[in-house]
Short mmCIF file of C-alpha atoms and ligand atoms in Angstrom, two decimals:
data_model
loop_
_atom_site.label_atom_id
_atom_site.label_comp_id
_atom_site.label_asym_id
_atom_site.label_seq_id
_atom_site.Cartn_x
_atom_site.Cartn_y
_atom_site.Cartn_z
CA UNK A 1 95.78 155.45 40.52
CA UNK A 2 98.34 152.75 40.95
CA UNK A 3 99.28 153.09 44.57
CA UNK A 4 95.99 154.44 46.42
CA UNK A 5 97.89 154.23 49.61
CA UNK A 6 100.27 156.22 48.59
CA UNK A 7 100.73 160.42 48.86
CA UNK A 8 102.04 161.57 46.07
CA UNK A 9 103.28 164.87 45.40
CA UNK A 10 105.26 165.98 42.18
CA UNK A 11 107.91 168.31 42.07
CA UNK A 12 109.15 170.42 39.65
CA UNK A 13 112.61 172.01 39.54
CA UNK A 14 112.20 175.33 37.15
CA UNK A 15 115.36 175.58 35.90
CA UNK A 16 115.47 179.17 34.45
CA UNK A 17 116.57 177.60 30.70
CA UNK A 18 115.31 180.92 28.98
CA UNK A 19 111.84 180.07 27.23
CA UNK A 20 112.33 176.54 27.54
CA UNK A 21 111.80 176.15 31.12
CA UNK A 22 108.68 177.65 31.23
CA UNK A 23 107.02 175.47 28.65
CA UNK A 24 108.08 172.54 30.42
CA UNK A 25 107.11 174.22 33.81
CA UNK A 26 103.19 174.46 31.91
CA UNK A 27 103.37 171.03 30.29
CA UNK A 28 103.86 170.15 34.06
CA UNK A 29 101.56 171.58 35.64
CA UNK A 30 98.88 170.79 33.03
CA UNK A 31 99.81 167.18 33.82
CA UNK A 32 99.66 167.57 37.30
CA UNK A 33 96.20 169.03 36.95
CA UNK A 34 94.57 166.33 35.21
CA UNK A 35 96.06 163.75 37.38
CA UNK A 36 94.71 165.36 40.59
CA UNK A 37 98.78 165.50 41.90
CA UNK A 38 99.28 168.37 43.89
CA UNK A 39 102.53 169.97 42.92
CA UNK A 40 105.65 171.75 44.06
CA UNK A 41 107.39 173.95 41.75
CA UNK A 42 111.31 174.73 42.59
CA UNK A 43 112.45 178.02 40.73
CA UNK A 44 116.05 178.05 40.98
CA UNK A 45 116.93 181.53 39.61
CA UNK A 46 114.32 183.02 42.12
CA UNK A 47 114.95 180.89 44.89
CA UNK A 48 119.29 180.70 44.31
CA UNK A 49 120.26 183.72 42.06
CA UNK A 50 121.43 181.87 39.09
CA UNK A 51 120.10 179.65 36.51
CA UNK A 52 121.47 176.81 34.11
CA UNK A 53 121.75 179.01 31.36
CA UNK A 54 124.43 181.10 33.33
CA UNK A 55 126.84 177.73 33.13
CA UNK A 56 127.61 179.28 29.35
CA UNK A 57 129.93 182.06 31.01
CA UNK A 58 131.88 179.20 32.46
CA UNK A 59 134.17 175.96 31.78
CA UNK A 60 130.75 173.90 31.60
CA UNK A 61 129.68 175.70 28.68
CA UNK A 62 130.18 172.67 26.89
CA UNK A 63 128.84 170.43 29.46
CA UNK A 64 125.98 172.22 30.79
CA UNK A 65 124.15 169.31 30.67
CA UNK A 66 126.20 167.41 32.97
CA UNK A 67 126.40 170.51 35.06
CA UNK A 68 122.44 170.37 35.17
CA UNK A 69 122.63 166.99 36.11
CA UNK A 70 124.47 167.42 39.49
CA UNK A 71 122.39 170.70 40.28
CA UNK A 72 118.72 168.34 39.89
CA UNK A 73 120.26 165.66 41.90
CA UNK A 74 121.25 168.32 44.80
CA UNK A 75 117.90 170.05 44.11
CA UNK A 76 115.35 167.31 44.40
CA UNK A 77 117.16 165.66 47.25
CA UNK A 78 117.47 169.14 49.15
CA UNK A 79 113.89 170.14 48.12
CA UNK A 80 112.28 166.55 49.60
CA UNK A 81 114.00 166.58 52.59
CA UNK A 82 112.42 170.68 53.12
CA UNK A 83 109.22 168.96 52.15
CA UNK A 84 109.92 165.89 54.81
CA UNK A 85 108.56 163.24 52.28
CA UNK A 86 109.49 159.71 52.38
CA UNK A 87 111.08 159.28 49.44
CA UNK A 88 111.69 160.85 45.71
CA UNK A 89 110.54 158.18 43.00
CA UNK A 90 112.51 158.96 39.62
CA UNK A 91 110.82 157.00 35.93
CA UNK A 92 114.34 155.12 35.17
CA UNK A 93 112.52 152.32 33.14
CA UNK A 94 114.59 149.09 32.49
CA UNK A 95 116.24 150.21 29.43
CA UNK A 96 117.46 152.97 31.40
CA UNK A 97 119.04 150.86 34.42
CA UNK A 98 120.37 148.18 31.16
CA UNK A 99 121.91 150.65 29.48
CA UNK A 100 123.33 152.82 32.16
CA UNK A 101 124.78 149.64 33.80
CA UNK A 102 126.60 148.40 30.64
CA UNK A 103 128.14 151.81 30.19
CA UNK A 104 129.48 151.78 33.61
CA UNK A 105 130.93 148.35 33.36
CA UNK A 106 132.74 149.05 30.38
CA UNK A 107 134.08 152.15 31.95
CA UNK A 108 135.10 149.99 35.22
CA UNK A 109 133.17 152.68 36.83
CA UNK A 110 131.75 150.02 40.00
CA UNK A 111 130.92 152.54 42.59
CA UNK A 112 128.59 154.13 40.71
CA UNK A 113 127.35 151.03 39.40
CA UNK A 114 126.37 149.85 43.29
CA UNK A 115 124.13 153.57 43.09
CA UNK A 116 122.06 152.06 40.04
CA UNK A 117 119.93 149.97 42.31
CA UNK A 118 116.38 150.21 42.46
CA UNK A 119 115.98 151.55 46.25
CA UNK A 120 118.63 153.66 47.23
CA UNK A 121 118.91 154.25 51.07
CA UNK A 122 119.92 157.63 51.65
CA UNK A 123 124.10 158.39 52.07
CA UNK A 124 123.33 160.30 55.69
CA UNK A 125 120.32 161.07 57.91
CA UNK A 126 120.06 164.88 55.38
CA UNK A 127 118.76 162.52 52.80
CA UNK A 128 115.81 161.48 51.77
CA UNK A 129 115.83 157.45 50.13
CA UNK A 130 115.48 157.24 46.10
CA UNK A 131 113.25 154.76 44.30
CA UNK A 132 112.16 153.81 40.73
CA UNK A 133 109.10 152.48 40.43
CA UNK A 134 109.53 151.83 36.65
CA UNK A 135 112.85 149.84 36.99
CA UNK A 136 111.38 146.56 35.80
CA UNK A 137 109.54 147.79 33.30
CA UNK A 138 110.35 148.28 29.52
CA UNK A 139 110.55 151.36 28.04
CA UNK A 140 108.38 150.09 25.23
CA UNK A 141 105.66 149.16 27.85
CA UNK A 142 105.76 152.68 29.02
CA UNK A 143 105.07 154.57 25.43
CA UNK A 144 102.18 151.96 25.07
CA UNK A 145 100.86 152.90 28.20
CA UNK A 146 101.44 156.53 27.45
CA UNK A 147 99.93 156.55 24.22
CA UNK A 148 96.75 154.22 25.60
CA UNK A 149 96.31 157.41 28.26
CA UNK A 150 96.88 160.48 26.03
CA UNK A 151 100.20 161.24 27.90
CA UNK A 152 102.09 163.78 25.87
CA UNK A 153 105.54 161.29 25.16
CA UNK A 154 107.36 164.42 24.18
CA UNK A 155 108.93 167.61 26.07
CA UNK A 156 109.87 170.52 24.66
CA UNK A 157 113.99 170.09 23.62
CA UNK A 158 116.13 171.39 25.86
CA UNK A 159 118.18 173.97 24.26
CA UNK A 160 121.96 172.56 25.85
CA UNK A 161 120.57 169.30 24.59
CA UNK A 162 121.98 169.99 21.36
CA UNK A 163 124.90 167.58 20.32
CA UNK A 164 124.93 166.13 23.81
CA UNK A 165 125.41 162.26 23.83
CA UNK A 166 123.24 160.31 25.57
CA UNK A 167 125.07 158.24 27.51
CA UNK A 168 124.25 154.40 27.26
CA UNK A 169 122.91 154.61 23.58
CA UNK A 170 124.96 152.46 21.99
CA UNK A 171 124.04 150.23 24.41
CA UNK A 172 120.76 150.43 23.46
CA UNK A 173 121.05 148.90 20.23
CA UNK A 174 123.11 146.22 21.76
CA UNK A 175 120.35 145.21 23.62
CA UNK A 176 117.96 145.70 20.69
CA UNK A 177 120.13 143.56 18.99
CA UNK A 178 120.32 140.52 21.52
CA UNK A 179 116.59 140.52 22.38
CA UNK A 180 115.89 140.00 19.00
CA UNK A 181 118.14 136.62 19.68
CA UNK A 182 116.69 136.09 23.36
CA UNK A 183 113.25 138.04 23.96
CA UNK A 184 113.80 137.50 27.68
CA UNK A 185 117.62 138.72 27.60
CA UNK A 186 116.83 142.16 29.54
CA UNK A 187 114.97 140.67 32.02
CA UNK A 188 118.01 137.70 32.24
CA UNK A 189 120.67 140.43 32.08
CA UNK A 190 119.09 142.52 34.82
CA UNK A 191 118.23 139.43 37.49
CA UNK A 192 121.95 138.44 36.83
CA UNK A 193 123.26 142.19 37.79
CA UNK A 194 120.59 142.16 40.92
CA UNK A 195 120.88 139.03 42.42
CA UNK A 196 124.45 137.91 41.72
CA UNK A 197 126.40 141.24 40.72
CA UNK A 198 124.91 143.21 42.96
CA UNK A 199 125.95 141.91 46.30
CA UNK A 200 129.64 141.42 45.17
CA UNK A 201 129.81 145.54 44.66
CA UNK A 202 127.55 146.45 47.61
CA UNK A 203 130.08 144.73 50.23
CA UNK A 204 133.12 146.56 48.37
CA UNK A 205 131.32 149.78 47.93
CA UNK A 206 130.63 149.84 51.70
CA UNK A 207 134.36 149.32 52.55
CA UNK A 208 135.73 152.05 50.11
CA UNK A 209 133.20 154.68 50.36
CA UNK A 210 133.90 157.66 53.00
CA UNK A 211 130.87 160.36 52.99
CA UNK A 212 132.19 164.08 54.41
CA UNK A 213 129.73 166.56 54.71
CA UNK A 214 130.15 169.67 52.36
CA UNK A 215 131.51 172.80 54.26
CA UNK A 216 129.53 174.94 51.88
CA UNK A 217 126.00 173.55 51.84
CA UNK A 218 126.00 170.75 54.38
CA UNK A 219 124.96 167.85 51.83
CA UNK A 220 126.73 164.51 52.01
CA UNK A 221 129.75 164.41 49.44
CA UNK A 222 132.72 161.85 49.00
CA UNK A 223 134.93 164.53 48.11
CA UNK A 224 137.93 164.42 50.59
CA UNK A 225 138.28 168.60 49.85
CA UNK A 226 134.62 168.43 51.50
CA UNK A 227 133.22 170.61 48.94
CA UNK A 228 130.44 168.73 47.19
CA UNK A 229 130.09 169.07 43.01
CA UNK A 230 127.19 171.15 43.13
CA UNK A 231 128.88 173.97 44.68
CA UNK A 232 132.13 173.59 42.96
CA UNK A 233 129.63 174.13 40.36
CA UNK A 234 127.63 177.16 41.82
CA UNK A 235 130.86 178.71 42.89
CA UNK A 236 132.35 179.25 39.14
CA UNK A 237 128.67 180.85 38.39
CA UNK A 238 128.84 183.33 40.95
CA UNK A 239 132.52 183.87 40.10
CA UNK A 240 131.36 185.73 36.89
CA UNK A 241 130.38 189.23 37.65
CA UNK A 242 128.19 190.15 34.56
CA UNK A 243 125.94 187.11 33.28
CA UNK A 244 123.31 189.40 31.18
CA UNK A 245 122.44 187.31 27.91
CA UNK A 246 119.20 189.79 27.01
CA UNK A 247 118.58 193.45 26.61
CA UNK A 248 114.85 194.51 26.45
CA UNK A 249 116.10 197.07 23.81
CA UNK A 250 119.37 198.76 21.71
CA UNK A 251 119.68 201.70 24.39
CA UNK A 252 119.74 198.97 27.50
CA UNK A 253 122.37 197.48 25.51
CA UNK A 254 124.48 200.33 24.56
CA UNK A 255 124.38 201.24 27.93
CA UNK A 256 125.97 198.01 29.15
CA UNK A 257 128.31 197.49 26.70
CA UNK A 258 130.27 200.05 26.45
CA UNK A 259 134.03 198.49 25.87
CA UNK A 260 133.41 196.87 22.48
CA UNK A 261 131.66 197.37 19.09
CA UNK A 262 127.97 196.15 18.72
CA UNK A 263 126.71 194.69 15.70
CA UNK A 264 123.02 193.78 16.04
CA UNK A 265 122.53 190.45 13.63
CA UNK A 266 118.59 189.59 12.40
CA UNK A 267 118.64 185.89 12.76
CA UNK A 268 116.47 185.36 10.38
CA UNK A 269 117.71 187.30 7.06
CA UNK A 270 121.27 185.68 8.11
CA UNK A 271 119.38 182.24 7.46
CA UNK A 272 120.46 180.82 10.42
CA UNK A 273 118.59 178.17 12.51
CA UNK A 274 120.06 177.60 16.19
CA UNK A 275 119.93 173.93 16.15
CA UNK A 276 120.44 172.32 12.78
CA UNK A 277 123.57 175.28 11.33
CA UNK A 278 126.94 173.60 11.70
CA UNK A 279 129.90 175.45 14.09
CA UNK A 280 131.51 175.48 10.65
CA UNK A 281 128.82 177.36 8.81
CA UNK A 282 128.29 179.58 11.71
CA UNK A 283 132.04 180.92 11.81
CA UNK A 284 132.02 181.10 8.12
CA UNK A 285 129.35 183.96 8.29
CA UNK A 286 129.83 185.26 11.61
CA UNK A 287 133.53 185.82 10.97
CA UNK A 288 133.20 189.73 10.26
CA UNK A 289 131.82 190.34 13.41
CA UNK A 290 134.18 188.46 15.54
CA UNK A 291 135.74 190.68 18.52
CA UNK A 292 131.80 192.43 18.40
CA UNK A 293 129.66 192.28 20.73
CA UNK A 294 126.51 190.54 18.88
CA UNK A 295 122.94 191.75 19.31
CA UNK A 296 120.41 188.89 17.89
CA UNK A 297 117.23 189.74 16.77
CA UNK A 298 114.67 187.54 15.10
CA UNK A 299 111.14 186.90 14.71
CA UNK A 300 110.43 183.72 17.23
CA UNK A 301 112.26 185.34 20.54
CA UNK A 302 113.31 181.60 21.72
CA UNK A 303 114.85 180.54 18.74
CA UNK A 304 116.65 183.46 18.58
CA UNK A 305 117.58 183.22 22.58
CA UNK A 306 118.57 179.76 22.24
CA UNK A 307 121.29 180.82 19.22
CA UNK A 308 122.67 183.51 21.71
CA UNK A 309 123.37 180.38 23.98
CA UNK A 310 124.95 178.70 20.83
CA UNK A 311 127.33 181.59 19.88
CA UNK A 312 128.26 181.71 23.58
CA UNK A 313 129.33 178.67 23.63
CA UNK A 314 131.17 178.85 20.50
CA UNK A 315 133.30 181.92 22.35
CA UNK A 316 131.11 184.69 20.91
CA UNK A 317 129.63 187.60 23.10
CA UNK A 318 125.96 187.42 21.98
CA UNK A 319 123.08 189.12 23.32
CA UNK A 320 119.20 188.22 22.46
CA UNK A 321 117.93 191.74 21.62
CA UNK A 322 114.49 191.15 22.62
CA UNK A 323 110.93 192.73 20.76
CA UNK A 324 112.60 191.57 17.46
FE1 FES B 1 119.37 170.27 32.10
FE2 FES B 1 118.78 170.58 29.56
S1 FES B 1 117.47 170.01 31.19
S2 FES B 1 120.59 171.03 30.53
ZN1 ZN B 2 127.79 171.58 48.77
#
């Protein structure tokens, strides 16, 4: 262990991504295991009602990820503060904080540049401060390391993954491409940001920034309406009245749906394969059954789940009909 001094406890925020989240949840724990890390596992549809997945029925269905984004942030700073730790360390390696940084300069986004900094002191006393350990280091460095202790590089991909663009990528070649000129230039380009950069925002940032205290959950926000983003968020979920997306078989289904037409679709005679079938392809052959409500069967159950959550978002009401 690095930091012998140092408690560590990891935490896991189950997300309730159907089938996906509970792979991750056992790559986790498996991880945790070895390690000797005790660990604290977050189910949000058990704990909250809803789950990521349920962002489909809404405006975010084509930004789930982003919506997922807000909800972790809320999440592990809520969940740490329960726990009383000290602080929440996050792995944003150097490439990370590089690429991230460029992305927000370009987009004259500077207040959230001033949050990229290595130690973040909590916004109000309900917070608990952020680190990242693995700021200075390369992200190379870390898939040696990984490799050199058996560390599994790769999770299972996320099903709203799909299409999604990482943000800061292009930026990542930019800096492949002026290492290759400078082998030092990360390093340079990050000290300038820190020690010169840095300051300048952090004395503006202080001026400008008002935190409010959301009236829903109590968390810090800068939102003058004093709602934070996470339960704008929540609030459209729980806005939607019916968010089924499986039946266990046809009668459950029938039973539920009783204002439209049901079609039940095998997923894998129709050829289809949720990530790599174009939107084009997909209207093409599912155009007969449009205005039906779609019943997906096929042989692997996530696969097939994780096409129901592509036809969603594509406006179609799909079901995963589950035991095939
Ligand atoms: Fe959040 Fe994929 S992990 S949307
Ligand atoms: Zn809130």
């Amino acid at each position: 262990q690095a930091f012998p001094e140092i408690n560590l406890l990891g935490i896991h925020i189950n997300l309730g991504i159907g089938y996906h989240s509970e792979q991750v949840e056992d790559m986790v724990k498996e991880l945790c295991e070895r390690w000797k890390v005790p660990l604290f596992v977050y189910n949000l549809p058990e704990e909250e009602g809803f789950s990521i997945d349920d962002f489909v029925f809404t405006q975010f269905k084509h930004k789930v990820c982003s919506a997922c984004g807000v909800i972790k942030r809320y999440l592990f700073s809520v969940v740490a503060k329960r726990l009383e730790l000290d602080a929440i360390a996050t792995g944003h390696h150097l490439d990370d904080a590089l690429s991230t940084m460029l992305n927000l300069f370009f987009q004259g986004d500077f207040h959230s540049l001033v949050r990229l900094s290595p130690v973040l002191p909590p916004l109000s006393e309900k917070q608990v401060k952020k680190v990242k350990p693995l700021f200075y280091t390369p992200e190379r460095e870390i898939i040696y390391y990984a490799i050199f202790k058996d560390i599994p590089l790769e999770s299972p991909r996320c099903p709203h993954a799909e299409g999604v663009n990482i943000p800061g990528k292009k930026y990542r070649e930019f800096l492949d491409f002026w290492e290759e000129k400078n082998p030092q230039f990360r390093y340079q380009a990050l000290s300038v940001f820190l020690k010169k950069l840095f300051p300048i925002l952090k004395k503006t940032a202080k001026r400008e920034e008002e935190v409010f205290e959301c009236k829903k959950c109590g968390e810090p926000t800068s939102s003058p309406q004093k709602i934070c983003s996470r339960c704008r968020r929540v609030e459209l979920i729980f806005n939607i009245k019916n968010r089924v997306l499986e039946f266990s078989n046809e009668e459950e289904a029938k039973k539920m749906i009783t204002d439209k037409e049901i079609e039940i679709l095998d997923v894998d005679a129709l050829g289809l394969e949720p990530f790599s079938t174009s939107r084009r392809r997909l209207f093409k052959v599912l155009r007969p059954f449009r205005g039906k409500a779609l019943l997906l069967r096929g042989k692997d159950p996530a696969k097939t789940y994780y096409f129901v959550l592509k036809l969603r978002k594509l406006g179609f009401q799909a079901y995963h009909l589950k035991g095939g």
